[in-house]
């Protein structure tokens, strides 16, 4: 009846003696934002309800590529490390928070991609004056395009840096 077991339709009721009851807050966990990474290891960024310091947490795997498993460093904390064990693709995880039987959940999707490998690395000096800048050319042999260059300037064209 969404009121902790009290049925208001029965009108005013009297209880003999004093029988205490407690309303507990429904938790509002946040599993974090969906993310994509290169590699097999990721640290989840869950958050429990700040107003419920003694609530209990539990991370579980909801879905994965081909039904693969995932390894948690600890399923009972906000920010465990997970390891996909060499399986690439999207894993959906759920963070459940419990407060005296009141339960709520939040889900997050983490996509694991292979780490790109580079080959045929060529360093070309562009100026013989200090700080001796040079450019690098390399072939990207693995990973999942599109690739993102984290330290500009530079560019990636197809699988060529």
PDB file of C-alpha atoms in Angstrom:
ATOM      1  CA  UNK A   1       0.000   0.000   0.000  1.00  0.00           C
ATOM      2  CA  UNK A   2       3.140   2.209  -0.291  1.00  0.00           C
ATOM      3  CA  UNK A   3       2.689   3.449   3.295  1.00  0.00           C
ATOM      4  CA  UNK A   4       4.756   0.932   5.200  1.00  0.00           C
ATOM      5  CA  UNK A   5       1.857  -1.460   5.758  1.00  0.00           C
ATOM      6  CA  UNK A   6      -0.655   1.071   7.131  1.00  0.00           C
ATOM      7  CA  UNK A   7      -4.025   0.861   5.375  1.00  0.00           C
ATOM      8  CA  UNK A   8      -5.648   4.295   5.505  1.00  0.00           C
ATOM      9  CA  UNK A   9      -8.898   2.982   3.975  1.00  0.00           C
ATOM     10  CA  UNK A  10      -9.786   1.272   7.258  1.00  0.00           C
ATOM     11  CA  UNK A  11     -10.209   4.623   8.961  1.00  0.00           C
ATOM     12  CA  UNK A  12      -8.961   5.585  12.366  1.00  0.00           C
ATOM     13  CA  UNK A  13      -7.685   2.565  14.225  1.00  0.00           C
ATOM     14  CA  UNK A  14      -6.556   2.163  17.746  1.00  0.00           C
ATOM     15  CA  UNK A  15      -3.758  -0.080  18.872  1.00  0.00           C
ATOM     16  CA  UNK A  16      -3.632  -1.337  22.434  1.00  0.00           C
ATOM     17  CA  UNK A  17      -0.417  -0.178  24.036  1.00  0.00           C
ATOM     18  CA  UNK A  18       2.496   1.450  22.300  1.00  0.00           C
ATOM     19  CA  UNK A  19       3.738  -0.349  19.203  1.00  0.00           C
ATOM     20  CA  UNK A  20       6.544   1.616  17.567  1.00  0.00           C
ATOM     21  CA  UNK A  21       7.194   1.450  13.867  1.00  0.00           C
ATOM     22  CA  UNK A  22       9.885   3.024  11.718  1.00  0.00           C
ATOM     23  CA  UNK A  23       9.824   4.326   8.180  1.00  0.00           C
ATOM     24  CA  UNK A  24      13.115   3.755   6.328  1.00  0.00           C
ATOM     25  CA  UNK A  25      14.306   5.876   3.429  1.00  0.00           C
ATOM     26  CA  UNK A  26      14.323   4.325  -0.033  1.00  0.00           C
ATOM     27  CA  UNK A  27      17.928   4.457  -1.296  1.00  0.00           C
ATOM     28  CA  UNK A  28      18.964   6.208  -4.519  1.00  0.00           C
ATOM     29  CA  UNK A  29      22.257   4.628  -5.662  1.00  0.00           C
ATOM     30  CA  UNK A  30      24.095   5.867  -8.745  1.00  0.00           C
ATOM     31  CA  UNK A  31      26.162   3.328 -10.686  1.00  0.00           C
ATOM     32  CA  UNK A  32      28.052   6.061 -12.585  1.00  0.00           C
ATOM     33  CA  UNK A  33      28.072   7.074 -16.234  1.00  0.00           C
ATOM     34  CA  UNK A  34      28.488   4.725 -19.175  1.00  0.00           C
ATOM     35  CA  UNK A  35      32.093   4.606 -20.369  1.00  0.00           C
ATOM     36  CA  UNK A  36      34.408   3.096 -22.999  1.00  0.00           C
ATOM     37  CA  UNK A  37      38.036   2.205 -22.348  1.00  0.00           C
ATOM     38  CA  UNK A  38      40.989   0.439 -23.913  1.00  0.00           C
ATOM     39  CA  UNK A  39      42.152  -2.510 -21.839  1.00  0.00           C
ATOM     40  CA  UNK A  40      40.683  -5.055 -19.432  1.00  0.00           C
ATOM     41  CA  UNK A  41      40.606  -3.218 -16.085  1.00  0.00           C
ATOM     42  CA  UNK A  42      38.253  -0.454 -14.935  1.00  0.00           C
ATOM     43  CA  UNK A  43      37.388   1.181 -11.603  1.00  0.00           C
ATOM     44  CA  UNK A  44      33.644   1.657 -11.184  1.00  0.00           C
ATOM     45  CA  UNK A  45      32.381   4.977  -9.819  1.00  0.00           C
ATOM     46  CA  UNK A  46      29.238   4.139  -7.872  1.00  0.00           C
ATOM     47  CA  UNK A  47      27.688   6.342  -5.217  1.00  0.00           C
ATOM     48  CA  UNK A  48      25.480   5.318  -2.318  1.00  0.00           C
ATOM     49  CA  UNK A  49      22.782   7.540  -0.820  1.00  0.00           C
ATOM     50  CA  UNK A  50      24.588  10.094   1.343  1.00  0.00           C
ATOM     51  CA  UNK A  51      21.704  10.334   3.839  1.00  0.00           C
ATOM     52  CA  UNK A  52      21.854   6.576   4.549  1.00  0.00           C
ATOM     53  CA  UNK A  53      25.355   5.929   5.921  1.00  0.00           C
ATOM     54  CA  UNK A  54      24.681   2.311   6.985  1.00  0.00           C
ATOM     55  CA  UNK A  55      23.032   1.033   3.810  1.00  0.00           C
ATOM     56  CA  UNK A  56      24.471  -2.042   2.099  1.00  0.00           C
ATOM     57  CA  UNK A  57      25.784  -2.157  -1.489  1.00  0.00           C
ATOM     58  CA  UNK A  58      26.083  -5.032  -3.949  1.00  0.00           C
ATOM     59  CA  UNK A  59      27.457  -4.929  -7.529  1.00  0.00           C
ATOM     60  CA  UNK A  60      26.330  -7.624  -9.968  1.00  0.00           C
ATOM     61  CA  UNK A  61      26.926  -8.380 -13.628  1.00  0.00           C
ATOM     62  CA  UNK A  62      23.712  -8.085 -15.668  1.00  0.00           C
ATOM     63  CA  UNK A  63      24.929  -8.811 -19.207  1.00  0.00           C
ATOM     64  CA  UNK A  64      28.175  -9.341 -21.092  1.00  0.00           C
ATOM     65  CA  UNK A  65      29.481 -10.401 -24.512  1.00  0.00           C
ATOM     66  CA  UNK A  66      28.721 -14.085 -24.955  1.00  0.00           C
ATOM     67  CA  UNK A  67      27.744 -14.429 -21.308  1.00  0.00           C
ATOM     68  CA  UNK A  68      31.345 -13.913 -20.148  1.00  0.00           C
ATOM     69  CA  UNK A  69      32.023 -13.357 -16.466  1.00  0.00           C
ATOM     70  CA  UNK A  70      33.790 -10.428 -14.867  1.00  0.00           C
ATOM     71  CA  UNK A  71      36.020 -10.267 -11.795  1.00  0.00           C
ATOM     72  CA  UNK A  72      35.243  -7.727  -9.038  1.00  0.00           C
ATOM     73  CA  UNK A  73      37.859  -6.638  -6.492  1.00  0.00           C
ATOM     74  CA  UNK A  74      34.952  -6.272  -4.023  1.00  0.00           C
ATOM     75  CA  UNK A  75      31.213  -6.274  -4.734  1.00  0.00           C
ATOM     76  CA  UNK A  76      30.249  -4.441  -1.527  1.00  0.00           C
ATOM     77  CA  UNK A  77      31.916  -1.027  -2.051  1.00  0.00           C
ATOM     78  CA  UNK A  78      31.147   2.014  -4.209  1.00  0.00           C
ATOM     79  CA  UNK A  79      34.243   1.874  -6.407  1.00  0.00           C
ATOM     80  CA  UNK A  80      35.502  -1.666  -6.994  1.00  0.00           C
ATOM     81  CA  UNK A  81      37.940  -2.524  -9.753  1.00  0.00           C
ATOM     82  CA  UNK A  82      36.618  -4.908 -12.390  1.00  0.00           C
ATOM     83  CA  UNK A  83      38.563  -7.068 -14.823  1.00  0.00           C
ATOM     84  CA  UNK A  84      37.043  -8.364 -18.066  1.00  0.00           C
ATOM     85  CA  UNK A  85      39.695 -11.086 -18.380  1.00  0.00           C
ATOM     86  CA  UNK A  86      40.523 -10.438 -22.038  1.00  0.00           C
ATOM     87  CA  UNK A  87      36.899 -10.343 -23.220  1.00  0.00           C
ATOM     88  CA  UNK A  88      36.062  -7.219 -25.229  1.00  0.00           C
ATOM     89  CA  UNK A  89      32.665  -5.615 -25.658  1.00  0.00           C
ATOM     90  CA  UNK A  90      29.983  -4.032 -23.480  1.00  0.00           C
ATOM     91  CA  UNK A  91      29.300  -5.212 -19.942  1.00  0.00           C
ATOM     92  CA  UNK A  92      26.218  -3.999 -18.051  1.00  0.00           C
ATOM     93  CA  UNK A  93      26.556  -3.842 -14.268  1.00  0.00           C
ATOM     94  CA  UNK A  94      24.057  -3.077 -11.540  1.00  0.00           C
ATOM     95  CA  UNK A  95      24.594  -1.396  -8.186  1.00  0.00           C
ATOM     96  CA  UNK A  96      21.981  -2.397  -5.604  1.00  0.00           C
ATOM     97  CA  UNK A  97      21.580  -0.454  -2.371  1.00  0.00           C
ATOM     98  CA  UNK A  98      19.588  -1.875   0.546  1.00  0.00           C
ATOM     99  CA  UNK A  99      18.334   0.003   3.596  1.00  0.00           C
ATOM    100  CA  UNK A 100      16.412  -2.261   6.030  1.00  0.00           C
ATOM    101  CA  UNK A 101      14.581  -4.033   3.202  1.00  0.00           C
ATOM    102  CA  UNK A 102      14.105  -0.914   1.062  1.00  0.00           C
ATOM    103  CA  UNK A 103      15.963  -1.629  -2.181  1.00  0.00           C
ATOM    104  CA  UNK A 104      16.809   0.418  -5.253  1.00  0.00           C
ATOM    105  CA  UNK A 105      19.208  -0.131  -8.158  1.00  0.00           C
ATOM    106  CA  UNK A 106      21.154   1.730 -10.822  1.00  0.00           C
ATOM    107  CA  UNK A 107      22.906   0.372 -13.921  1.00  0.00           C
ATOM    108  CA  UNK A 108      25.994   1.312 -15.923  1.00  0.00           C
ATOM    109  CA  UNK A 109      27.496   0.030 -19.187  1.00  0.00           C
ATOM    110  CA  UNK A 110      31.268  -0.259 -19.574  1.00  0.00           C
ATOM    111  CA  UNK A 111      32.722  -1.103 -22.988  1.00  0.00           C
ATOM    112  CA  UNK A 112      36.158  -2.739 -23.037  1.00  0.00           C
ATOM    113  CA  UNK A 113      38.163  -2.331 -26.265  1.00  0.00           C
ATOM    114  CA  UNK A 114      41.506  -3.884 -27.199  1.00  0.00           C
ATOM    115  CA  UNK A 115      44.520  -1.655 -26.613  1.00  0.00           C
ATOM    116  CA  UNK A 116      45.747  -0.435 -30.003  1.00  0.00           C
ATOM    117  CA  UNK A 117      49.135  -1.753 -31.033  1.00  0.00           C
ATOM    118  CA  UNK A 118      51.454   0.337 -33.157  1.00  0.00           C
ATOM    119  CA  UNK A 119      53.980  -0.921 -35.674  1.00  0.00           C
ATOM    120  CA  UNK A 120      56.432   0.570 -38.200  1.00  0.00           C
ATOM    121  CA  UNK A 121      57.314   3.493 -35.936  1.00  0.00           C
ATOM    122  CA  UNK A 122      59.333   6.127 -37.784  1.00  0.00           C
ATOM    123  CA  UNK A 123      60.772   9.188 -35.995  1.00  0.00           C
ATOM    124  CA  UNK A 124      61.576  12.097 -38.300  1.00  0.00           C
ATOM    125  CA  UNK A 125      63.580  15.048 -36.991  1.00  0.00           C
ATOM    126  CA  UNK A 126      61.907  18.281 -38.117  1.00  0.00           C
ATOM    127  CA  UNK A 127      64.425  20.794 -36.750  1.00  0.00           C
ATOM    128  CA  UNK A 128      68.015  20.464 -35.585  1.00  0.00           C
ATOM    129  CA  UNK A 129      67.633  23.263 -33.010  1.00  0.00           C
ATOM    130  CA  UNK A 130      66.834  22.814 -29.328  1.00  0.00           C
ATOM    131  CA  UNK A 131      64.341  21.322 -28.284  1.00  0.00           C
ATOM    132  CA  UNK A 132      64.899  19.126 -31.409  1.00  0.00           C
ATOM    133  CA  UNK A 133      61.277  18.490 -32.354  1.00  0.00           C
ATOM    134  CA  UNK A 134      60.392  15.498 -34.437  1.00  0.00           C
ATOM    135  CA  UNK A 135      57.323  13.882 -35.865  1.00  0.00           C
ATOM    136  CA  UNK A 136      56.326  10.256 -35.536  1.00  0.00           C
ATOM    137  CA  UNK A 137      54.628   8.048 -38.093  1.00  0.00           C
ATOM    138  CA  UNK A 138      53.252   4.663 -37.131  1.00  0.00           C
ATOM    139  CA  UNK A 139      50.718   2.081 -38.240  1.00  0.00           C
ATOM    140  CA  UNK A 140      47.932   1.198 -35.804  1.00  0.00           C
ATOM    141  CA  UNK A 141      47.391  -2.561 -36.088  1.00  0.00           C
ATOM    142  CA  UNK A 142      44.654  -3.304 -33.585  1.00  0.00           C
ATOM    143  CA  UNK A 143      42.017  -1.691 -31.455  1.00  0.00           C
ATOM    144  CA  UNK A 144      38.629  -0.371 -32.464  1.00  0.00           C
ATOM    145  CA  UNK A 145      38.414   2.776 -34.592  1.00  0.00           C
ATOM    146  CA  UNK A 146      37.764   5.611 -34.482  1.00  0.00           C
ATOM    147  CA  UNK A 147      40.966   6.339 -32.579  1.00  0.00           C
ATOM    148  CA  UNK A 148      41.373   9.405 -30.376  1.00  0.00           C
ATOM    149  CA  UNK A 149      44.664  11.233 -30.063  1.00  0.00           C
ATOM    150  CA  UNK A 150      45.091  12.376 -26.465  1.00  0.00           C
ATOM    151  CA  UNK A 151      48.197  14.536 -26.906  1.00  0.00           C
ATOM    152  CA  UNK A 152      47.809  16.955 -29.804  1.00  0.00           C
ATOM    153  CA  UNK A 153      49.058  18.235 -32.150  1.00  0.00           C
ATOM    154  CA  UNK A 154      48.869  15.353 -34.562  1.00  0.00           C
ATOM    155  CA  UNK A 155      46.304  13.413 -36.454  1.00  0.00           C
ATOM    156  CA  UNK A 156      45.208   9.915 -37.290  1.00  0.00           C
ATOM    157  CA  UNK A 157      44.109   9.085 -40.809  1.00  0.00           C
ATOM    158  CA  UNK A 158      42.513   5.644 -41.021  1.00  0.00           C
ATOM    159  CA  UNK A 159      44.998   3.457 -39.182  1.00  0.00           C
ATOM    160  CA  UNK A 160      48.016   5.708 -39.798  1.00  0.00           C
ATOM    161  CA  UNK A 161      49.327   8.155 -37.186  1.00  0.00           C
TER     162      UNK A 161
END
